[in-house]
Short mmCIF file of C-alpha atoms and ligand atoms in Angstrom, two decimals:
data_model
loop_
_atom_site.label_atom_id
_atom_site.label_comp_id
_atom_site.label_asym_id
_atom_site.label_seq_id
_atom_site.Cartn_x
_atom_site.Cartn_y
_atom_site.Cartn_z
CA MET A 77 -91.99 -154.38 110.41
CA SER A 78 -93.77 -151.65 111.16
CA SER A 79 -95.81 -153.11 113.94
CA VAL A 80 -92.41 -153.12 116.22
CA LEU A 81 -92.47 -149.25 115.28
CA SER A 82 -93.99 -146.62 117.27
CA ARG A 83 -94.09 -143.34 116.47
CA ARG A 84 -91.83 -142.44 119.05
CA ALA A 85 -89.56 -144.54 118.09
CA VAL A 86 -88.99 -143.07 114.60
CA LEU A 87 -88.98 -139.70 116.57
CA ARG A 88 -86.91 -140.37 119.32
CA GLY A 89 -83.40 -142.27 120.20
CA GLY A 90 -81.49 -142.51 117.17
CA PHE A 91 -81.22 -145.79 116.54
CA GLY A 92 -85.16 -146.22 116.33
CA LEU A 93 -85.03 -146.97 112.60
CA ALA A 94 -85.28 -143.39 111.46
CA ALA A 95 -82.75 -143.99 108.79
CA VAL A 96 -85.12 -146.15 106.94
CA GLY A 97 -87.39 -143.29 106.76
CA ALA A 98 -84.70 -140.46 105.98
CA LEU A 99 -83.27 -143.14 103.25
CA SER A 100 -86.64 -143.25 101.57
CA ALA A 101 -87.13 -139.60 101.66
CA CYS A 102 -83.99 -138.49 100.55
CA GLY A 103 -83.11 -134.66 101.24
CA ALA A 104 -86.25 -134.39 103.08
CA ALA A 105 -85.99 -131.73 105.84
CA ALA A 106 -85.10 -132.98 109.44
CA VAL A 107 -87.77 -134.46 111.73
CA GLY A 108 -88.76 -131.49 113.96
CA ARG A 109 -89.09 -131.58 117.42
CA ASP A 110 -91.25 -128.94 119.53
CA GLY A 111 -90.32 -127.22 122.80
CA ALA A 112 -88.11 -124.68 124.01
CA GLY A 113 -84.67 -124.12 122.58
CA SER A 114 -85.09 -126.71 119.91
CA ALA A 115 -82.99 -125.58 116.90
CA THR A 116 -84.05 -125.37 113.46
CA ALA A 117 -81.70 -127.02 110.80
CA GLY A 118 -80.09 -124.53 108.24
CA SER A 119 -82.04 -125.41 104.87
CA ALA A 120 -79.15 -125.25 102.59
CA PHE A 121 -75.22 -126.51 103.12
CA GLY A 122 -73.59 -123.41 104.62
CA GLY A 123 -76.32 -122.39 106.36
CA SER A 124 -77.49 -121.80 109.43
CA THR A 125 -75.13 -123.20 112.34
CA GLN A 126 -77.08 -124.83 115.37
CA THR A 127 -75.77 -124.69 118.84
CA PRO A 128 -76.55 -126.88 121.21
CA PRO A 129 -78.86 -125.22 123.50
CA SER A 130 -77.03 -125.69 126.79
CA ALA A 131 -73.90 -126.87 125.51
CA ALA A 132 -71.08 -126.16 128.33
CA ALA A 133 -68.78 -123.27 127.07
CA PRO A 134 -65.07 -123.35 127.41
CA ALA A 135 -64.15 -122.14 131.15
CA ALA A 136 -61.62 -119.44 131.17
CA GLY A 137 -58.24 -120.54 130.85
CA GLN A 138 -59.33 -124.28 129.13
CA ARG A 139 -57.70 -125.39 126.36
CA VAL A 140 -59.80 -125.35 123.09
CA VAL A 141 -59.40 -127.85 120.63
CA THR A 142 -61.29 -127.74 117.26
CA ALA A 143 -62.16 -129.67 114.54
CA SER A 144 -64.45 -130.43 111.68
CA LEU A 145 -66.37 -133.48 110.20
CA THR A 146 -67.86 -133.77 106.75
CA PRO A 147 -69.94 -137.07 106.77
CA GLY A 148 -70.66 -137.42 102.88
CA PRO A 149 -70.87 -140.00 100.26
CA ALA A 150 -67.31 -141.21 99.46
CA ARG A 151 -65.66 -144.04 96.91
CA VAL A 152 -62.86 -146.12 99.31
CA ASP A 153 -60.92 -148.34 98.53
CA LEU A 154 -60.35 -151.52 101.12
CA GLY A 155 -57.98 -152.64 99.49
CA GLY A 156 -58.22 -153.68 95.96
CA ILE A 157 -62.00 -153.35 96.44
CA ALA A 158 -63.69 -150.02 95.88
CA VAL A 159 -67.03 -149.24 97.31
CA ASP A 160 -69.19 -146.40 97.31
CA THR A 161 -70.08 -145.34 101.13
CA TRP A 162 -70.49 -142.85 103.34
CA ALA A 163 -67.92 -141.45 105.12
CA TYR A 164 -66.15 -138.70 107.52
CA GLY A 165 -64.15 -137.05 104.41
CA ALA A 166 -62.20 -139.38 101.91
CA THR A 167 -61.24 -142.04 104.13
CA VAL A 168 -62.48 -145.20 106.36
CA PRO A 169 -61.94 -144.59 109.53
CA GLY A 170 -62.32 -140.80 109.46
CA LYS A 171 -59.04 -139.00 110.79
CA PRO A 172 -58.59 -139.10 114.35
CA ILE A 173 -60.00 -136.55 116.61
CA ARG A 174 -56.93 -135.91 119.40
CA ALA A 175 -57.48 -133.69 122.44
CA ALA A 176 -56.19 -134.02 126.08
CA ALA A 177 -57.84 -134.50 129.37
CA GLY A 178 -59.24 -131.34 130.56
CA ASP A 179 -59.71 -129.77 126.98
CA PHE A 180 -62.81 -128.47 125.55
CA LEU A 181 -63.81 -129.87 122.10
CA LYS A 182 -65.19 -128.12 119.73
CA VAL A 183 -66.54 -129.85 116.57
CA THR A 184 -68.41 -128.64 113.71
CA VAL A 185 -69.92 -131.03 111.47
CA ALA A 186 -71.30 -130.33 107.88
CA ASN A 187 -73.97 -132.79 106.61
CA ARG A 188 -73.32 -133.82 103.04
CA LEU A 189 -75.06 -136.85 103.59
CA PRO A 190 -78.55 -137.57 101.91
CA ALA A 191 -79.73 -138.10 104.97
CA ASP A 192 -80.27 -137.03 108.71
CA THR A 193 -77.44 -137.53 111.03
CA THR A 194 -75.84 -137.00 114.50
CA VAL A 195 -72.28 -137.60 115.73
CA HIS A 196 -72.10 -139.57 119.22
CA TRP A 197 -68.77 -139.34 120.99
CA HIS A 198 -69.12 -142.68 122.51
CA GLY A 199 -67.62 -143.47 125.84
CA ILE A 200 -67.19 -139.79 126.72
CA ARG A 201 -68.70 -138.39 129.76
CA LEU A 202 -69.98 -135.22 128.46
CA ASP A 203 -72.60 -132.81 128.29
CA ASN A 204 -75.79 -134.04 127.73
CA ALA A 205 -76.60 -131.81 124.67
CA ALA A 206 -73.43 -132.58 122.85
CA ASP A 207 -74.53 -136.28 123.23
CA GLY A 208 -75.54 -137.02 119.63
CA VAL A 209 -78.88 -138.94 119.89
CA PRO A 210 -81.68 -137.33 117.88
CA GLY A 211 -84.91 -137.01 119.60
CA MET A 212 -83.00 -137.12 122.85
CA THR A 213 -80.43 -134.64 123.00
CA GLN A 214 -80.89 -132.78 120.12
CA ASP A 215 -82.41 -132.68 116.56
CA PRO A 216 -80.94 -134.57 113.80
CA ILE A 217 -78.56 -132.58 111.56
CA ALA A 218 -80.68 -132.22 108.07
CA PRO A 219 -78.97 -132.86 104.53
CA GLY A 220 -77.15 -129.79 104.20
CA ALA A 221 -76.74 -128.21 107.80
CA MET A 222 -74.40 -127.78 110.06
CA PHE A 223 -74.57 -128.39 113.71
CA ASP A 224 -71.44 -127.41 116.31
CA TYR A 225 -70.97 -129.80 119.24
CA GLY A 226 -68.90 -128.47 122.20
CA PHE A 227 -67.75 -130.45 125.22
CA ALA A 228 -65.26 -130.74 127.74
CA VAL A 229 -63.49 -134.18 128.17
CA PRO A 230 -62.88 -135.10 131.52
CA ASP A 231 -61.17 -138.47 131.17
CA PRO A 232 -58.22 -139.78 129.05
CA GLY A 233 -58.22 -142.66 127.07
CA THR A 234 -59.53 -144.38 123.80
CA TYR A 235 -62.80 -143.56 122.22
CA PHE A 236 -64.36 -143.28 119.08
CA PHE A 237 -67.36 -141.35 117.30
CA HIS A 238 -69.80 -142.55 114.99
CA PRO A 239 -73.60 -141.31 113.97
CA HIS A 240 -76.54 -142.28 116.22
CA VAL A 241 -78.99 -142.54 113.19
CA GLY A 242 -80.07 -145.58 112.08
CA VAL A 243 -77.30 -147.92 110.77
CA GLN A 244 -75.25 -145.43 109.37
CA LEU A 245 -72.38 -146.61 111.86
CA ASP A 246 -72.34 -149.89 109.56
CA ARG A 247 -71.36 -147.95 106.47
CA GLY A 248 -67.52 -145.99 106.62
CA LEU A 249 -69.12 -143.23 109.32
CA TYR A 250 -66.47 -143.66 112.20
CA GLY A 251 -63.28 -142.25 113.54
CA PRO A 252 -60.98 -142.46 116.69
CA LEU A 253 -61.35 -139.94 119.44
CA ILE A 254 -57.96 -139.80 121.32
CA VAL A 255 -58.00 -138.40 124.76
CA ASP A 256 -54.25 -138.33 125.98
CA ASP A 257 -53.24 -137.85 129.71
CA PRO A 258 -51.27 -134.95 130.90
CA HIS A 259 -49.86 -137.18 133.33
CA GLU A 260 -49.04 -139.80 130.92
CA PRO A 261 -46.09 -142.01 132.52
CA GLY A 262 -44.85 -142.52 129.32
CA ARG A 263 -44.19 -146.18 129.22
CA TYR A 264 -44.07 -146.81 125.46
CA ASP A 265 -42.06 -145.46 122.38
CA ASP A 266 -45.04 -145.43 119.87
CA GLU A 267 -48.74 -145.70 119.54
CA TRP A 268 -50.66 -147.32 116.98
CA VAL A 269 -54.78 -146.94 116.99
CA VAL A 270 -55.98 -150.23 115.30
CA VAL A 271 -60.26 -149.82 114.40
CA LEU A 272 -61.75 -153.14 113.60
CA ASP A 273 -64.75 -153.36 111.12
CA ASP A 274 -67.37 -155.61 109.51
CA TRP A 275 -68.00 -154.39 106.00
CA ILE A 276 -70.47 -155.08 103.59
CA ASP A 277 -71.80 -151.54 102.31
CA GLY A 278 -71.22 -150.97 98.31
CA THR A 279 -70.59 -154.78 98.08
CA GLY A 280 -74.08 -155.15 96.15
CA THR A 281 -76.24 -154.18 98.79
CA THR A 282 -76.26 -151.59 102.17
CA PRO A 283 -76.51 -151.80 105.66
CA ASP A 284 -79.95 -150.49 105.18
CA GLU A 285 -81.23 -153.22 102.92
CA VAL A 286 -79.84 -155.83 105.05
CA LEU A 287 -81.58 -154.33 108.29
CA ARG A 288 -84.63 -154.39 105.95
CA LYS A 289 -84.16 -158.14 104.95
CA LEU A 290 -83.68 -159.21 108.75
CA THR A 291 -86.77 -157.04 109.86
CA GLY A 292 -88.96 -157.55 106.93
CA GLY A 293 -91.06 -160.57 107.46
CA SER A 294 -90.33 -164.45 107.66
CA ASP A 295 -87.99 -164.77 105.13
CA THR A 296 -85.18 -163.36 107.47
CA THR A 297 -82.56 -165.84 106.44
CA GLY A 298 -82.50 -165.03 102.49
CA GLY A 299 -79.65 -163.50 102.65
CA ALA A 300 -78.75 -159.90 100.91
CA GLY A 301 -77.31 -161.41 97.77
CA PRO A 302 -74.48 -163.35 96.73
CA MET A 303 -72.00 -161.24 98.78
CA GLY A 304 -73.56 -161.96 102.10
CA GLY A 305 -76.39 -161.32 104.35
CA ALA A 306 -78.40 -162.54 107.48
CA MET A 307 -76.99 -165.17 108.83
CA ASP A 308 -78.77 -168.76 108.64
CA HIS A 309 -79.18 -169.44 112.57
CA GLY A 310 -83.08 -169.61 112.63
CA SER A 311 -85.19 -168.52 115.53
CA MET A 312 -83.65 -167.73 119.38
CA GLY A 313 -83.72 -169.39 122.33
CA MET A 314 -83.25 -172.76 120.98
CA GLY A 315 -79.15 -172.35 120.99
CA SER A 316 -79.19 -173.01 117.44
CA GLY A 317 -75.58 -173.25 116.59
CA GLY A 318 -74.88 -170.49 114.10
CA THR A 319 -72.52 -170.91 111.36
CA GLY A 320 -68.86 -170.82 110.87
CA GLY A 321 -67.69 -172.85 114.32
CA ALA A 322 -70.11 -170.53 116.76
CA GLY A 323 -70.87 -174.07 117.78
CA MET A 324 -72.81 -175.05 120.97
CA GLY A 325 -72.02 -174.67 124.41
CA GLY A 326 -71.06 -177.61 126.54
CA MET A 327 -67.46 -178.47 126.55
CA MET A 328 -64.96 -176.84 128.50
CA GLY A 329 -63.56 -173.87 126.56
CA ALA A 330 -66.71 -173.68 124.48
CA PRO A 331 -66.85 -170.29 122.85
CA PRO A 332 -68.59 -168.17 125.15
CA TRP A 333 -70.73 -165.91 122.69
CA GLY A 334 -73.42 -168.44 121.73
CA ASP A 335 -74.98 -167.54 118.09
CA ALA A 336 -72.52 -165.39 116.38
CA GLY A 337 -74.14 -162.35 114.91
CA ASP A 338 -76.78 -161.68 112.71
CA ILE A 339 -75.28 -160.52 109.28
CA ALA A 340 -72.55 -162.58 107.17
CA TYR A 341 -69.91 -159.72 106.40
CA PRO A 342 -68.05 -160.31 102.94
CA HIS A 343 -65.35 -158.38 104.41
CA PHE A 344 -63.38 -157.46 107.71
CA LEU A 345 -61.38 -154.82 108.02
CA ILE A 346 -58.35 -153.37 110.33
CA ASN A 347 -58.16 -149.09 109.66
CA GLY A 348 -59.69 -149.52 106.62
CA LYS A 349 -58.21 -152.45 104.42
CA THR A 350 -58.97 -156.14 104.03
CA PRO A 351 -55.99 -158.57 104.32
CA THR A 352 -55.43 -158.28 100.38
CA ASP A 353 -53.74 -154.94 101.41
CA PRO A 354 -53.18 -154.76 104.69
CA VAL A 355 -52.20 -151.63 106.72
CA VAL A 356 -48.41 -151.73 107.68
CA PHE A 357 -47.19 -150.50 111.07
CA SER A 358 -43.50 -150.23 111.00
CA GLY A 359 -41.50 -150.21 114.20
CA LYS A 360 -37.82 -151.22 115.70
CA PRO A 361 -37.29 -154.53 117.79
CA GLY A 362 -37.75 -153.95 121.25
CA GLN A 363 -39.66 -150.94 120.67
CA ARG A 364 -42.65 -150.89 123.01
CA VAL A 365 -46.06 -149.78 121.54
CA ARG A 366 -49.24 -149.05 122.82
CA ILE A 367 -51.96 -150.37 120.68
CA ARG A 368 -55.44 -148.64 120.85
CA LEU A 369 -58.12 -151.00 119.67
CA ILE A 370 -61.35 -149.73 118.69
CA ASN A 371 -64.01 -152.58 117.84
CA ALA A 372 -66.25 -150.36 115.22
CA ALA A 373 -68.13 -153.23 113.82
CA SER A 374 -71.67 -153.12 114.13
CA ASP A 375 -72.57 -157.09 114.25
CA THR A 376 -69.00 -158.87 115.26
CA ILE A 377 -67.21 -159.65 118.05
CA PHE A 378 -63.36 -160.16 117.44
CA ALA A 379 -60.39 -162.11 118.67
CA VAL A 380 -57.62 -160.20 118.09
CA SER A 381 -53.86 -161.49 118.45
CA LEU A 382 -50.65 -160.46 117.06
CA GLY A 383 -48.43 -163.18 115.57
CA GLY A 384 -45.50 -163.90 117.61
CA HIS A 385 -45.94 -161.78 120.59
CA ARG A 386 -47.60 -161.51 123.93
CA MET A 387 -49.65 -158.51 124.79
CA THR A 388 -50.49 -156.69 127.84
CA VAL A 389 -53.89 -154.91 128.61
CA THR A 390 -53.73 -152.05 130.26
CA HIS A 391 -56.95 -149.99 129.73
CA THR A 392 -60.50 -150.63 128.62
CA ASP A 393 -62.80 -148.14 127.73
CA GLY A 394 -60.31 -145.42 128.94
CA TRP A 395 -59.76 -146.85 132.44
CA ALA A 396 -56.73 -148.55 133.51
CA THR A 397 -56.85 -151.85 134.38
CA GLU A 398 -54.52 -154.12 136.43
CA PRO A 399 -51.45 -155.11 133.65
CA THR A 400 -52.88 -158.34 132.26
CA ASP A 401 -50.71 -160.53 129.70
CA THR A 402 -52.42 -162.36 126.85
CA GLY A 403 -52.05 -163.92 123.68
CA ALA A 404 -55.34 -162.96 122.49
CA LEU A 405 -58.54 -161.12 123.52
CA TYR A 406 -62.15 -160.53 122.53
CA VAL A 407 -63.13 -157.41 121.80
CA GLY A 408 -66.85 -157.03 121.57
CA MET A 409 -68.81 -154.10 119.60
CA GLY A 410 -68.05 -150.46 121.14
CA GLU A 411 -65.32 -151.85 123.34
CA ARG A 412 -61.65 -150.57 123.52
CA TYR A 413 -58.83 -152.20 124.83
CA ASP A 414 -55.40 -150.53 124.97
CA LEU A 415 -52.54 -152.85 124.67
CA LEU A 416 -48.89 -152.79 125.06
CA VAL A 417 -46.50 -154.94 123.00
CA THR A 418 -42.54 -155.47 122.74
CA LEU A 419 -41.82 -155.57 119.21
CA GLY A 420 -39.80 -158.62 118.13
CA ASP A 421 -37.78 -158.64 115.12
CA GLY A 422 -39.60 -159.51 111.83
CA ALA A 423 -42.78 -159.25 110.39
CA PHE A 424 -45.95 -160.42 112.46
CA PRO A 425 -49.42 -160.46 111.46
CA LEU A 426 -52.27 -158.48 113.71
CA VAL A 427 -55.13 -160.67 112.96
CA ALA A 428 -58.87 -160.01 114.15
CA ILE A 429 -60.86 -163.03 113.54
CA PRO A 430 -64.57 -162.53 113.81
CA PHE A 431 -66.12 -164.59 116.09
CA GLY A 432 -68.38 -167.42 114.76
CA LYS A 433 -67.87 -166.06 111.33
CA THR A 434 -65.72 -166.82 108.11
CA GLY A 435 -62.95 -164.63 107.17
CA GLN A 436 -60.74 -162.37 108.97
CA ALA A 437 -59.19 -159.06 109.36
CA ARG A 438 -55.49 -158.50 109.08
CA ALA A 439 -52.70 -156.10 109.43
CA ILE A 440 -49.04 -156.23 109.60
CA VAL A 441 -46.34 -155.21 112.42
CA ARG A 442 -43.03 -154.93 110.52
CA THR A 443 -39.27 -154.10 112.29
CA SER A 444 -37.44 -155.66 109.78
CA PRO A 445 -37.16 -154.72 105.83
CA GLY A 446 -36.06 -158.31 105.04
CA ALA A 447 -38.65 -160.41 106.94
CA ALA A 448 -40.83 -162.42 104.84
CA THR A 449 -44.48 -161.12 105.13
CA PRO A 450 -46.37 -163.39 107.18
CA ALA A 451 -48.92 -165.93 105.69
CA PRO A 452 -52.41 -164.67 105.26
CA ASP A 453 -54.04 -167.65 107.23
CA VAL A 454 -53.73 -167.49 110.87
CA PRO A 455 -55.43 -170.05 112.72
CA ALA A 456 -58.11 -168.90 114.86
CA GLN A 457 -56.87 -169.15 118.89
CA GLN A 458 -57.75 -171.84 121.28
CA PRO A 459 -61.01 -170.11 123.07
CA ARG A 460 -59.43 -170.68 126.52
CA ASP A 461 -56.46 -168.76 125.69
CA ILE A 462 -58.81 -165.64 124.39
CA LEU A 463 -59.18 -163.19 127.27
CA ILE A 464 -62.60 -162.23 128.03
CA GLY A 465 -62.51 -158.70 129.16
CA SER A 466 -64.98 -158.21 131.87
CA ARG A 467 -62.62 -160.83 133.83
CA LEU A 468 -60.18 -157.81 134.01
CA ALA A 469 -59.25 -156.47 137.12
CA PRO A 470 -59.43 -152.76 137.43
CA ALA A 471 -56.38 -150.43 138.71
CA PRO A 472 -56.93 -149.44 142.17
CA GLU A 473 -56.98 -145.89 141.57
CA THR A 474 -59.95 -146.59 139.23
CA ILE A 475 -62.27 -148.07 141.70
CA LEU A 476 -65.21 -146.30 142.85
CA PRO A 477 -65.61 -145.27 146.49
CA ALA A 478 -67.17 -147.99 148.47
CA ARG A 479 -70.85 -147.23 148.89
CA LYS A 480 -74.15 -149.33 149.11
CA PRO A 481 -76.38 -148.89 145.80
CA ASP A 482 -79.22 -146.40 146.73
CA ALA A 483 -81.52 -147.85 144.06
CA THR A 484 -81.63 -151.03 141.93
CA ALA A 485 -83.38 -151.37 138.74
CA ASP A 486 -83.75 -154.60 136.06
CA LEU A 487 -82.64 -154.47 132.53
CA VAL A 488 -83.91 -157.80 130.75
CA LEU A 489 -82.69 -158.64 127.54
CA THR A 490 -84.79 -160.69 125.32
CA GLY A 491 -85.03 -161.32 121.52
CA SER A 492 -85.27 -163.34 118.23
CA MET A 493 -84.44 -163.68 115.05
CA SER A 494 -87.63 -164.17 113.40
CA PRO A 495 -89.49 -162.22 113.96
CA TYR A 496 -86.32 -160.16 114.04
CA VAL A 497 -87.31 -157.87 117.55
CA TRP A 498 -84.73 -157.10 120.15
CA MET A 499 -86.07 -155.58 123.52
CA MET A 500 -84.71 -153.96 126.74
CA GLY A 501 -87.37 -154.25 129.35
CA GLY A 502 -90.03 -156.46 127.58
CA ALA A 503 -90.41 -154.43 124.86
CA VAL A 504 -89.02 -152.06 122.11
CA TYR A 505 -87.46 -148.90 122.35
CA GLY A 506 -90.33 -146.64 122.54
CA LYS A 507 -92.58 -148.90 124.06
CA ASN A 508 -90.48 -149.83 127.12
CA THR A 509 -90.24 -147.84 130.57
CA PRO A 510 -87.20 -145.77 130.70
CA LEU A 511 -85.04 -146.14 133.70
CA THR A 512 -84.88 -143.65 136.20
CA VAL A 513 -82.04 -142.25 138.84
CA ASP A 514 -81.78 -139.31 141.21
CA ALA A 515 -79.06 -137.27 140.84
CA GLY A 516 -76.43 -137.99 143.24
CA HIS A 517 -77.46 -141.68 143.59
CA ARG A 518 -75.40 -144.84 143.14
CA LEU A 519 -77.94 -147.01 140.71
CA ARG A 520 -77.36 -151.01 140.57
CA ILE A 521 -78.64 -152.18 137.15
CA ARG A 522 -79.04 -156.06 137.28
CA VAL A 523 -78.57 -156.80 133.44
CA VAL A 524 -80.29 -159.98 132.50
CA ASN A 525 -79.58 -161.51 129.20
CA MET A 526 -82.52 -163.96 128.65
CA SER A 527 -81.35 -164.39 124.81
CA MET A 528 -78.93 -166.97 123.13
CA MET A 529 -76.93 -164.02 121.89
CA ALA A 530 -74.24 -162.16 123.45
CA HIS A 531 -74.78 -158.12 123.54
CA PRO A 532 -72.26 -155.31 124.23
CA ILE A 533 -74.59 -153.56 126.56
CA HIS A 534 -73.51 -149.48 126.13
CA LEU A 535 -74.52 -146.37 128.34
CA HIS A 536 -73.80 -142.83 127.51
CA GLY A 537 -72.58 -140.10 129.59
CA HIS A 538 -71.43 -142.23 132.41
CA THR A 539 -68.82 -145.13 133.35
CA PHE A 540 -69.80 -147.56 135.11
CA ALA A 541 -68.36 -150.33 137.84
CA LEU A 542 -68.79 -154.05 136.74
CA ALA A 543 -70.20 -154.81 140.68
CA ASP A 544 -68.31 -157.95 140.92
CA SER A 545 -65.10 -156.57 140.26
CA GLY A 546 -65.08 -152.63 139.89
CA LEU A 547 -63.59 -152.59 136.78
CA ARG A 548 -64.82 -149.30 134.93
CA LYS A 549 -66.58 -150.09 131.66
CA ASP A 550 -69.00 -148.08 129.53
CA THR A 551 -69.68 -151.03 127.10
CA VAL A 552 -69.60 -154.53 128.66
CA MET A 553 -70.72 -157.80 126.60
CA LEU A 554 -73.12 -160.07 128.11
CA ALA A 555 -72.73 -163.52 127.08
CA PRO A 556 -76.05 -165.48 126.58
CA MET A 557 -78.22 -165.92 129.44
CA GLU A 558 -75.57 -163.90 131.41
CA THR A 559 -76.64 -162.12 134.35
CA ARG A 560 -73.96 -158.87 135.35
CA ALA A 561 -74.78 -156.23 137.60
CA ILE A 562 -73.51 -152.74 136.96
CA ASP A 563 -73.12 -149.67 138.99
CA LEU A 564 -73.18 -145.85 138.49
CA ASP A 565 -72.53 -142.56 140.07
CA ALA A 566 -75.21 -140.34 138.85
CA ASP A 567 -73.30 -137.21 138.28
CA ASN A 568 -73.70 -136.14 134.89
CA ARG A 569 -77.69 -135.11 134.55
CA GLY A 570 -79.89 -135.22 131.21
CA ASP A 571 -81.45 -138.13 129.03
CA TRP A 572 -79.09 -140.77 128.24
CA ALA A 573 -79.23 -143.60 125.75
CA LEU A 574 -78.59 -147.20 127.37
CA HIS A 575 -78.48 -149.89 124.51
CA CYS A 576 -76.92 -152.86 122.81
CA HIS A 577 -74.20 -152.12 120.39
CA ASN A 578 -75.22 -154.40 118.07
CA ILE A 579 -76.21 -151.61 115.64
CA CYS A 580 -79.16 -153.99 114.06
CA HIS A 581 -80.35 -154.82 117.72
CA ALA A 582 -80.33 -151.55 118.77
CA GLU A 583 -82.48 -150.37 115.67
CA ALA A 584 -84.74 -153.64 116.12
CA GLY A 585 -85.43 -152.44 119.55
CA MET A 586 -82.54 -152.88 122.31
CA MET A 587 -82.38 -149.68 123.50
CA THR A 588 -83.82 -147.60 126.43
CA GLU A 589 -83.24 -144.47 128.23
CA LEU A 590 -82.04 -143.86 131.62
CA ARG A 591 -83.37 -140.15 133.15
CA TYR A 592 -82.87 -138.24 135.89
CA THR A 593 -85.67 -137.45 137.88
CA ALA A 594 -84.24 -135.38 140.52
CU1 C2O B 767 -71.63 -146.26 120.28
CU2 C2O B 767 -75.31 -144.87 121.48
O1 C2O B 767 -73.22 -145.43 121.06
CU1 CU B 768 -77.46 -157.14 121.01
#
């Protein structure tokens, strides 16, 4: 829908529908950007290596960790279902990148996609030039070109990386980024990185086609073929119930997220596999396992539980919380949670139920070779038993020093399914007014959700504190009609993306910028 697009939205910001253009112009050169320090993409694979002009270099004595990523077309097996997709190498998720807090990470990206791409390091408080937002922090990496990212990783925790171009994240382009704590108290025996995803690519359609159907005129509920597509929940603002049990609010313990996502995905994955061929984690009874949970889905909130176990939430978005026991928890798009579990004796399903949608993602924890594999269908939890992450309490050492905000800004979220337009600050990205902050100030942002959908709101380059509790996050779920204030200390200069991590919403305009003015 070109009326919601400005030239600027195409050029700036990454999720600004640039991929649709890139896709229809396969192999086209990168969108150029004038200005000092603007790098030029290499014209052939193996060509020039772009270095971000202002990238921080490693300090003397700083440990340097190197890695490489090769985004390109790949055929992957989701568990009896082979799909052609785009991935970092041959697997989905991409191989984890691992460093320790304080290290300098150097990642070389060789773009073998038939489209521009970038890599964003979700949740890392990094140098602005390495943030991976095309048109805001770098030129896109053209097909065949290479790009070097270099940045320090200041904070330990569970993070991930993904492109910041179009709906590329909704293909197989994502992988874990784990930053170890050199002072880790070591309260666990083993670790398991668990990445959740909703999947449609290569099942007769692509994420770009699905988005085109959502944005492409009145037929927004026509679906994307027999395997799934747009969800039929009509126009927004009326509390229409969604499908698959999202239901209407009003009852005690009613599901908190309103209308489910916009897309009825045919598959849900844990570590790249559907429940027909689940990933198995092998351990020993009594072992303490740290589960690092990452929701890389584009349009799906999951409720996660481990059959027969309680879980202790210890961190969210990398930051320690008061340890909190639960049987299940919600994980919004872009959120991460670290959990401790003490393994029982047997075989247990790790289940991720997509909120308001049909299906599930599933993996197996096995500590006893003889135990029968658990039944595939695990009933959804009672909503009242599912922990909502923003209600966690922060660990005392993570609380920002007490201080009155120097400035306050409002960020209003609105939108509709038909036409499919999602806005921040009353307009789509490129037409809305960026938020501004002076370096050194504490900024309070009042996020006001005026829509009947939930939105995971993500800020680049910073972590914020929830004003009511002090909980540190970089991605926070806003329930329908919810208002929530977040506080951030402006200690990382640059232009930073601030957007909904429902990638279709971001593409349809639900994004803005936080700019440093002084
Ligand atoms: Cu993972 Cu701009 O986001
Ligand atoms: Cu959203």
